[in-house]
Tab-separated table of C-alpha atoms in Angstrom:
chain	number	residue	atom	x	y	z
W	284	MET	CA	315.656	-41.341	-118.725
W	285	GLU	CA	313.259	-40.970	-115.768
W	286	TYR	CA	314.566	-40.456	-112.250
W	287	THR	CA	312.709	-41.142	-109.011
W	288	LEU	CA	312.795	-38.331	-106.464
W	289	ASP	CA	313.386	-39.591	-102.941
W	290	LEU	CA	310.481	-37.696	-101.410
W	291	SER	CA	310.164	-39.998	-98.446
W	292	TYR	CA	309.198	-37.237	-96.030
W	293	VAL	CA	306.574	-34.511	-95.928
W	294	GLY	CA	307.703	-30.892	-95.671
W	295	TYR	CA	309.215	-30.621	-99.162
W	296	PRO	CA	308.857	-27.566	-101.446
W	297	ILE	CA	306.259	-27.328	-104.185
W	298	ALA	CA	306.325	-24.819	-107.054
W	299	TYR	CA	304.661	-24.191	-110.408
W	300	SER	CA	305.820	-26.255	-113.374
W	301	GLU	CA	306.259	-23.117	-115.478
W	302	GLU	CA	308.829	-20.473	-114.568
W	303	ARG	CA	307.026	-18.445	-111.923
W	304	ASN	CA	307.841	-16.908	-108.585
W	305	GLY	CA	306.423	-18.372	-105.430
W	306	GLN	CA	306.761	-21.624	-103.580
W	307	GLY	CA	305.146	-23.431	-100.680
W	308	THR	CA	305.315	-26.649	-98.713
W	309	VAL	CA	303.544	-30.003	-98.970
W	310	GLY	CA	302.581	-30.616	-95.363
W	311	LEU	CA	300.734	-33.938	-95.500
W	312	HIS	CA	299.964	-36.849	-97.819
W	313	VAL	CA	296.260	-37.708	-97.770
W	314	LYS	CA	293.708	-39.974	-99.430
W	315	LEU	CA	290.032	-39.384	-100.164
W	316	GLY	CA	287.195	-41.797	-99.490
W	317	ALA	CA	287.795	-45.472	-100.218
W	318	ASP	CA	290.316	-44.789	-102.996
W	319	GLU	CA	293.628	-46.444	-102.050
W	320	SER	CA	295.485	-45.739	-105.288
W	321	THR	CA	295.417	-41.933	-105.343
W	322	VAL	CA	297.471	-39.833	-102.943
W	323	TYR	CA	297.266	-36.063	-102.657
W	324	GLY	CA	299.681	-33.520	-101.272
W	325	LEU	CA	298.029	-31.015	-98.930
W	326	THR	CA	299.225	-27.414	-99.156
W	327	CYS	CA	297.699	-23.918	-99.102
W	328	ARG	CA	295.433	-22.526	-101.798
W	329	HIS	CA	297.513	-19.373	-102.119
W	330	VAL	CA	300.556	-21.547	-102.958
W	331	VAL	CA	298.988	-23.091	-106.093
W	332	CYS	CA	296.048	-20.839	-107.047
W	333	ASN	CA	297.841	-19.574	-110.188
W	334	ASN	CA	296.510	-16.012	-109.781
W	335	ARG	CA	292.888	-17.143	-109.787
W	336	THR	CA	290.541	-14.692	-108.153
W	337	LYS	CA	289.273	-15.359	-104.641
W	338	ASN	CA	285.881	-16.381	-106.064
W	339	GLU	CA	287.292	-19.119	-108.334
W	340	TRP	CA	287.494	-22.748	-107.304
W	341	TYR	CA	289.243	-25.672	-109.004
W	342	LYS	CA	288.366	-29.321	-109.567
W	343	PRO	CA	290.110	-31.883	-111.841
W	344	GLN	CA	290.294	-30.902	-115.495
W	345	ALA	CA	292.056	-33.581	-117.553
W	346	LYS	CA	292.285	-31.343	-120.637
W	347	ASP	CA	293.894	-28.432	-118.861
W	348	ARG	CA	295.903	-29.705	-115.944
W	349	GLN	CA	298.054	-27.426	-113.829
W	350	TYR	CA	301.303	-29.230	-113.055
W	351	HIS	CA	303.656	-28.707	-110.140
W	352	ILE	CA	307.276	-29.548	-109.423
W	353	GLN	CA	309.458	-30.083	-106.393
W	354	ALA	CA	311.371	-26.839	-105.742
W	355	ASN	CA	311.577	-23.790	-107.991
W	356	GLN	CA	314.802	-22.898	-109.772
W	357	TYR	CA	316.016	-20.615	-106.990
W	358	THR	CA	315.581	-23.244	-104.303
W	359	PHE	CA	317.029	-25.994	-106.475
W	360	GLY	CA	320.059	-23.843	-107.295
W	361	LYS	CA	320.503	-23.004	-103.616
W	362	ILE	CA	320.461	-26.704	-102.712
W	363	GLN	CA	323.117	-27.397	-105.331
W	364	SER	CA	325.244	-24.467	-104.162
W	365	ASN	CA	325.053	-25.513	-100.514
W	366	LEU	CA	325.963	-29.085	-101.420
W	367	LYS	CA	328.978	-27.929	-103.435
W	368	SER	CA	330.097	-25.886	-100.430
W	369	VAL	CA	329.812	-28.914	-98.127
W	370	ILE	CA	331.733	-31.086	-100.596
W	371	SER	CA	334.496	-28.491	-100.887
W	372	HIS	CA	334.761	-28.183	-97.097
W	373	ARG	CA	334.983	-31.946	-96.657
W	374	GLU	CA	337.569	-32.278	-99.420
W	375	ASP	CA	339.749	-29.670	-97.708
W	376	HIS	CA	339.295	-31.401	-94.353
W	377	VAL	CA	340.301	-34.804	-95.747
W	378	LYS	CA	343.290	-33.317	-97.556
W	379	LYS	CA	344.511	-31.641	-94.371
W	380	LEU	CA	344.248	-34.818	-92.287
W	381	GLN	CA	345.790	-36.976	-95.002
W	382	THR	CA	348.786	-34.625	-95.143
W	383	ILE	CA	349.274	-34.967	-91.385
W	384	ILE	CA	349.043	-38.760	-91.545
W	385	GLN	CA	351.234	-39.056	-94.624
W	386	LYS	CA	353.998	-36.932	-93.120
W	387	TRP	CA	353.984	-39.065	-89.991
W	388	ASP	CA	353.925	-42.380	-91.821
W	389	ASN	CA	356.674	-41.368	-94.282
W	390	TRP	CA	359.043	-39.276	-92.105
W	391	TYR	CA	358.092	-38.016	-88.671
W	392	GLN	CA	357.722	-41.431	-87.014
W	393	PHE	CA	361.451	-41.949	-87.556
W	394	ASP	CA	362.391	-38.662	-85.904
W	395	GLN	CA	362.147	-38.654	-82.103
W	396	SER	CA	361.880	-34.860	-82.034
W	397	LYS	CA	358.690	-35.111	-84.115
W	398	SER	CA	356.862	-37.523	-81.799
W	399	HIS	CA	354.369	-34.823	-80.864
W	400	ARG	CA	353.243	-34.738	-84.521
W	401	ALA	CA	351.806	-38.245	-84.397
W	402	PRO	CA	348.195	-38.325	-85.696
W	403	THR	CA	345.636	-39.515	-83.184
W	404	GLU	CA	343.412	-42.532	-83.671
W	405	ALA	CA	340.448	-40.154	-83.802
W	406	GLU	CA	342.031	-38.296	-86.726
W	407	ARG	CA	342.577	-41.533	-88.642
W	408	LYS	CA	338.941	-42.527	-88.053
W	409	ASP	CA	337.832	-39.030	-89.016
W	410	VAL	CA	339.469	-39.416	-92.437
W	411	ALA	CA	337.561	-42.614	-93.152
W	412	SER	CA	334.274	-41.184	-91.882
W	413	THR	CA	334.618	-37.951	-93.860
W	414	GLN	CA	335.556	-39.849	-97.006
W	415	SER	CA	332.384	-41.905	-96.635
W	416	ASP	CA	330.301	-38.739	-96.246
W	417	LEU	CA	332.085	-37.208	-99.205
W	418	ALA	CA	331.267	-40.201	-101.414
W	419	HIS	CA	327.600	-39.913	-100.449
W	420	ASP	CA	327.484	-36.151	-101.107
W	421	THR	CA	329.197	-36.561	-104.465
W	422	ALA	CA	326.647	-39.203	-105.483
W	423	VAL	CA	323.806	-36.853	-104.476
W	424	GLU	CA	325.415	-34.034	-106.468
W	425	LYS	CA	325.392	-36.208	-109.602
W	426	ILE	CA	321.733	-37.102	-109.066
W	427	LEU	CA	320.822	-33.425	-108.720
W	428	GLU	CA	322.603	-32.699	-111.983
W	429	GLN	CA	320.388	-35.291	-113.639
W	430	VAL	CA	317.176	-33.577	-112.465
W	431	GLU	CA	318.127	-29.983	-113.251
W	432	ASP	CA	315.463	-30.056	-115.965
W	433	ARG	CA	312.194	-28.863	-114.400
W	434	ASP	CA	310.223	-31.668	-116.100
W	435	GLN	CA	312.295	-34.238	-114.224
W	436	ARG	CA	311.051	-32.732	-110.945
W	437	GLN	CA	307.365	-32.791	-111.830
W	438	ILE	CA	305.493	-34.422	-108.951
W	439	GLY	CA	301.822	-34.057	-109.848
W	440	HIS	CA	298.959	-31.809	-110.864
W	441	LEU	CA	296.455	-29.618	-109.061
W	442	ALA	CA	293.301	-31.506	-108.119
W	443	PHE	CA	291.191	-29.302	-105.827
W	444	HIS	CA	290.979	-25.944	-104.177
W	445	PRO	CA	287.917	-24.000	-102.968
W	446	THR	CA	287.119	-20.336	-103.322
W	447	TYR	CA	289.224	-18.134	-101.056
W	448	SER	CA	286.324	-17.452	-98.723
W	449	MET	CA	284.979	-17.970	-95.242
W	450	SER	CA	283.839	-21.510	-94.568
W	451	PRO	CA	280.059	-22.020	-94.555
W	452	GLN	CA	280.563	-24.796	-92.001
W	453	GLN	CA	283.005	-23.296	-89.487
W	454	HIS	CA	282.631	-19.699	-88.381
W	455	GLY	CA	285.877	-17.747	-88.614
W	456	TYR	CA	287.763	-20.202	-90.859
W	457	LEU	CA	289.240	-18.881	-94.129
W	458	ARG	CA	289.387	-21.700	-96.669
W	459	ASP	CA	293.044	-21.736	-97.714
W	460	TRP	CA	293.807	-25.325	-98.680
W	461	ALA	CA	294.564	-27.187	-101.903
W	462	LEU	CA	295.187	-30.791	-102.934
W	463	VAL	CA	297.748	-31.770	-105.557
W	464	GLN	CA	297.360	-35.263	-107.016
W	465	LEU	CA	300.797	-36.844	-106.771
W	466	ASP	CA	302.561	-39.037	-109.306
W	467	PRO	CA	303.490	-42.214	-107.362
W	468	SER	CA	306.304	-43.019	-109.806
W	469	LYS	CA	308.184	-39.988	-108.480
W	470	PHE	CA	308.131	-41.136	-104.855
W	471	THR	CA	309.831	-43.904	-102.925
W	472	ARG	CA	306.876	-44.010	-100.531
W	473	LEU	CA	303.840	-41.876	-99.762
W	474	ASP	CA	303.153	-41.706	-96.055
W	475	ASN	CA	303.519	-38.992	-93.416
W	476	ARG	CA	307.017	-39.325	-92.040
W	477	VAL	CA	308.700	-36.103	-91.061
W	478	PHE	CA	312.492	-35.931	-91.022
W	479	ILE	CA	313.876	-34.910	-87.639
W	480	GLY	CA	317.550	-35.684	-88.178
W	481	PHE	CA	319.677	-35.833	-85.099
W	482	GLU	CA	317.708	-33.323	-83.021
W	483	GLU	CA	317.641	-35.623	-80.005
W	484	ASP	CA	316.161	-32.934	-77.771
W	485	LEU	CA	313.083	-32.564	-79.945
W	486	PHE	CA	310.293	-33.993	-77.823
W	487	TYR	CA	312.764	-36.566	-76.452
W	488	ASN	CA	313.098	-37.953	-79.941
W	489	GLN	CA	314.935	-41.261	-80.218
W	490	GLY	CA	315.170	-41.481	-84.006
W	491	PHE	CA	315.666	-39.346	-87.081
W	492	GLU	CA	312.028	-39.438	-88.196
W	493	GLN	CA	308.512	-39.327	-86.803
W	494	ILE	CA	305.268	-40.558	-88.338
W	495	LEU	CA	302.473	-38.022	-88.002
W	496	HIS	CA	298.946	-38.946	-86.909
W	497	LEU	CA	295.518	-37.377	-86.558
W	498	ARG	CA	293.665	-37.213	-83.273
W	499	HIS	CA	290.490	-39.246	-82.868
W	500	GLU	CA	287.272	-37.338	-82.363
W	501	ASP	CA	287.353	-37.976	-78.603
W	502	GLU	CA	290.981	-36.827	-78.221
W	503	VAL	CA	291.058	-33.174	-77.278
W	504	SER	CA	294.076	-31.314	-75.915
W	505	LEU	CA	292.996	-29.268	-72.914
W	506	GLN	CA	296.348	-27.524	-72.564
W	507	PRO	CA	296.166	-23.803	-73.355
W	508	SER	CA	299.742	-23.880	-74.699
W	509	TYR	CA	302.212	-26.615	-75.603
W	510	ASP	CA	305.344	-27.334	-77.639
W	511	VAL	CA	305.040	-27.819	-81.378
W	512	ALA	CA	307.306	-28.255	-84.392
W	513	LYS	CA	307.148	-28.124	-88.159
W	514	ARG	CA	309.316	-28.828	-91.174
W	515	GLY	CA	308.902	-26.310	-93.964
W	516	ALA	CA	310.511	-25.769	-97.341
W	517	THR	CA	312.174	-22.494	-96.315
W	518	THR	CA	313.158	-22.755	-92.656
W	519	GLY	CA	313.322	-26.530	-92.288
W	520	LEU	CA	312.757	-27.959	-88.827
W	521	THR	CA	311.780	-25.355	-86.222
W	522	LEU	CA	310.369	-25.510	-82.717
W	523	GLY	CA	307.615	-23.315	-81.357
W	524	ILE	CA	304.991	-22.865	-78.710
W	525	LYS	CA	301.285	-23.022	-79.425
W	526	SER	CA	299.993	-19.978	-77.595
W	527	GLY	CA	296.921	-20.049	-75.394
W	528	ILE	CA	295.945	-16.756	-77.028
W	529	GLU	CA	293.562	-17.019	-79.969
W	530	ALA	CA	294.638	-15.032	-83.021
W	531	VAL	CA	292.027	-12.932	-84.805
W	532	VAL	CA	293.429	-11.810	-88.156
W	533	ARG	CA	292.044	-8.870	-90.129
W	534	ARG	CA	292.167	-9.450	-93.887
W	535	PRO	CA	291.358	-6.322	-95.917
W	536	GLY	CA	289.412	-6.795	-99.136
W	537	TYR	CA	288.367	-10.426	-98.717
W	538	GLY	CA	284.739	-9.793	-97.859
W	539	LEU	CA	281.948	-10.421	-100.383
W	540	ASP	CA	281.540	-6.681	-100.852
W	541	GLY	CA	285.298	-6.059	-100.955
W	542	GLY	CA	285.404	-5.093	-97.314
W	543	ASP	CA	287.416	-6.566	-94.463
W	544	ILE	CA	286.909	-9.969	-92.894
W	545	PHE	CA	288.196	-11.334	-89.609
W	546	THR	CA	289.471	-14.898	-89.350
W	547	TRP	CA	290.424	-17.117	-86.433
W	548	GLU	CA	293.850	-18.796	-86.404
W	549	ILE	CA	296.055	-20.757	-84.038
W	550	LEU	CA	298.975	-18.590	-82.946
W	551	ILE	CA	302.523	-20.039	-82.820
W	552	VAL	CA	305.587	-18.227	-81.503
W	553	PRO	CA	309.185	-19.506	-81.807
W	554	GLU	CA	310.551	-21.473	-78.874
W	555	HIS	CA	313.918	-19.743	-79.091
W	556	ASP	CA	314.236	-15.975	-78.863
W	557	PRO	CA	315.438	-14.496	-81.158
W	558	GLY	CA	314.188	-16.773	-83.865
W	559	ARG	CA	311.612	-17.573	-86.527
W	560	PHE	CA	309.104	-20.395	-86.586
W	561	SER	CA	308.303	-19.839	-90.256
W	562	LYS	CA	308.977	-17.675	-93.291
W	563	ALA	CA	307.542	-17.219	-96.776
W	564	GLY	CA	307.587	-20.603	-98.530
W	565	ASP	CA	306.589	-22.551	-95.409
W	566	SER	CA	302.857	-22.170	-96.119
W	567	GLY	CA	301.204	-25.575	-96.091
W	568	ALA	CA	303.672	-27.151	-93.646
W	569	ALA	CA	302.101	-29.390	-91.014
W	570	VAL	CA	302.499	-28.307	-87.396
W	571	PHE	CA	302.648	-31.210	-84.936
W	572	ASP	CA	302.900	-31.646	-81.178
W	573	SER	CA	305.063	-33.800	-78.926
W	574	THR	CA	302.720	-36.777	-79.346
W	575	LYS	CA	303.235	-36.648	-83.146
W	576	HIS	CA	299.653	-35.500	-83.728
W	577	VAL	CA	298.993	-32.871	-86.388
W	578	VAL	CA	297.768	-29.551	-84.988
W	579	GLY	CA	297.212	-27.681	-88.258
W	580	ILE	CA	298.855	-26.250	-91.376
W	581	ILE	CA	300.726	-22.958	-91.662
W	582	THR	CA	298.849	-20.271	-93.598
W	583	GLY	CA	301.135	-17.266	-92.993
W	584	SER	CA	303.029	-15.135	-90.508
W	585	ASN	CA	303.486	-11.525	-89.497
W	586	GLY	CA	306.944	-11.473	-91.096
W	587	VAL	CA	308.660	-10.145	-87.972
W	588	GLN	CA	311.855	-11.581	-86.505
W	589	ASN	CA	312.818	-10.714	-82.966
W	590	ASP	CA	316.487	-9.708	-83.036
W	591	GLY	CA	316.762	-9.832	-79.275
W	592	SER	CA	316.600	-6.058	-78.848
W	593	THR	CA	314.116	-4.589	-76.408
W	594	THR	CA	312.292	-1.379	-75.806
W	595	TRP	CA	311.168	0.240	-72.565
W	596	ARG	CA	310.817	-2.177	-69.602
W	597	GLY	CA	312.336	-5.053	-71.565
W	598	VAL	CA	309.498	-5.554	-74.021
W	599	SER	CA	310.614	-7.084	-77.334
W	600	LYS	CA	310.536	-4.769	-80.357
W	601	GLY	CA	309.004	-7.489	-82.496
W	602	THR	CA	308.032	-11.126	-82.157
W	603	ASP	CA	307.605	-13.614	-84.963
W	604	VAL	CA	304.038	-14.893	-85.051
W	605	THR	CA	302.938	-17.788	-87.265
W	606	PHE	CA	299.276	-18.367	-88.098
W	607	VAL	CA	297.980	-21.941	-88.375
W	608	ALA	CA	294.640	-23.287	-89.577
W	609	PRO	CA	293.336	-26.042	-87.244
W	610	ILE	CA	293.674	-29.372	-89.018
W	611	LYS	CA	290.146	-30.518	-88.161
W	612	TRP	CA	288.656	-27.450	-89.836
W	613	VAL	CA	290.828	-28.018	-92.917
W	614	LEU	CA	289.906	-31.691	-93.265
W	615	ASP	CA	286.209	-31.060	-92.584
W	616	ASP	CA	286.163	-28.401	-95.314
W	617	ILE	CA	287.922	-30.718	-97.774
W	618	GLN	CA	285.255	-33.338	-97.080
W	619	ASP	CA	282.509	-30.766	-97.589
W	620	PHE	CA	284.075	-29.619	-100.886
W	621	THR	CA	284.936	-33.038	-102.372
W	622	GLY	CA	282.183	-35.118	-100.772
W	623	GLN	CA	284.782	-37.620	-99.544
W	624	LYS	CA	286.223	-38.231	-96.103
W	625	VAL	CA	289.892	-37.348	-95.729
W	626	ARG	CA	292.472	-39.646	-94.122
W	627	LEU	CA	296.215	-39.703	-93.918
W	628	ALA	CA	298.047	-41.786	-96.514
């Protein structure tokens, strides 16, 4: 029996169909040219390159397709484990409240000395609310059991990625993008909603989701720094600050002669200190600003987490830095590679 994965939001994990280490994030759903029927998931080349050398590129090959799934076994198992923990906690909570209510209803209400043991109205409502949440979580647990087989989580196949090289069009841009053609039967919808949840402080958010957009050619942010956010497969929803400092990254061995190259990236630091804006597995996640416009996609980080400790004169020992490829450069390079204009699904 086939099961539909409720991938209603971007920011979900993507892994190889075969048993392999490594995982990334699908940051955006896009379409190419005038084709309305085909939707692609945008992620990083290094997430899906399958150990191809930096000089190898990939275009559709029907006879030898490279398939991808939602979440590797480790992540899937972790999701199941966390859900079991939540279910167990809620079961214990309901049992505790039900015992309090049952004792009152059966005995304590008839004993004046036990009047202080009367359950509150909030506790009675809490039982009903928690039972409702518990029923939902249990239903989700059963669905997850039905898609434990990796084949059930297959979401599409690799369609395009360029060579891992400097862009011939944009000086300083390292081409690290890939498109995975998605199977629409595995999705409830294919747009660019990002799940916010109940983070009401996030950009004065009034709902649990935001729909991401692209800026028009004449829309340019003149602010040197501003608030941003992303949802990635590893760290989920995080807040950060787009720094006014331009990041120049040295990458040993990526030059044509095997030497070093230097690339230009947007630099993001976490809004909260200590904290992390991203970790391994978040590559490909879309970074967006307070106006819901996409800034770029995450390509990596320095792997440092500030633990709040400081050195001489209060300087932090280490600060998490996330590197982001500007979305315009990414989309322009996709158009150059495929010959088709890119637009959001």
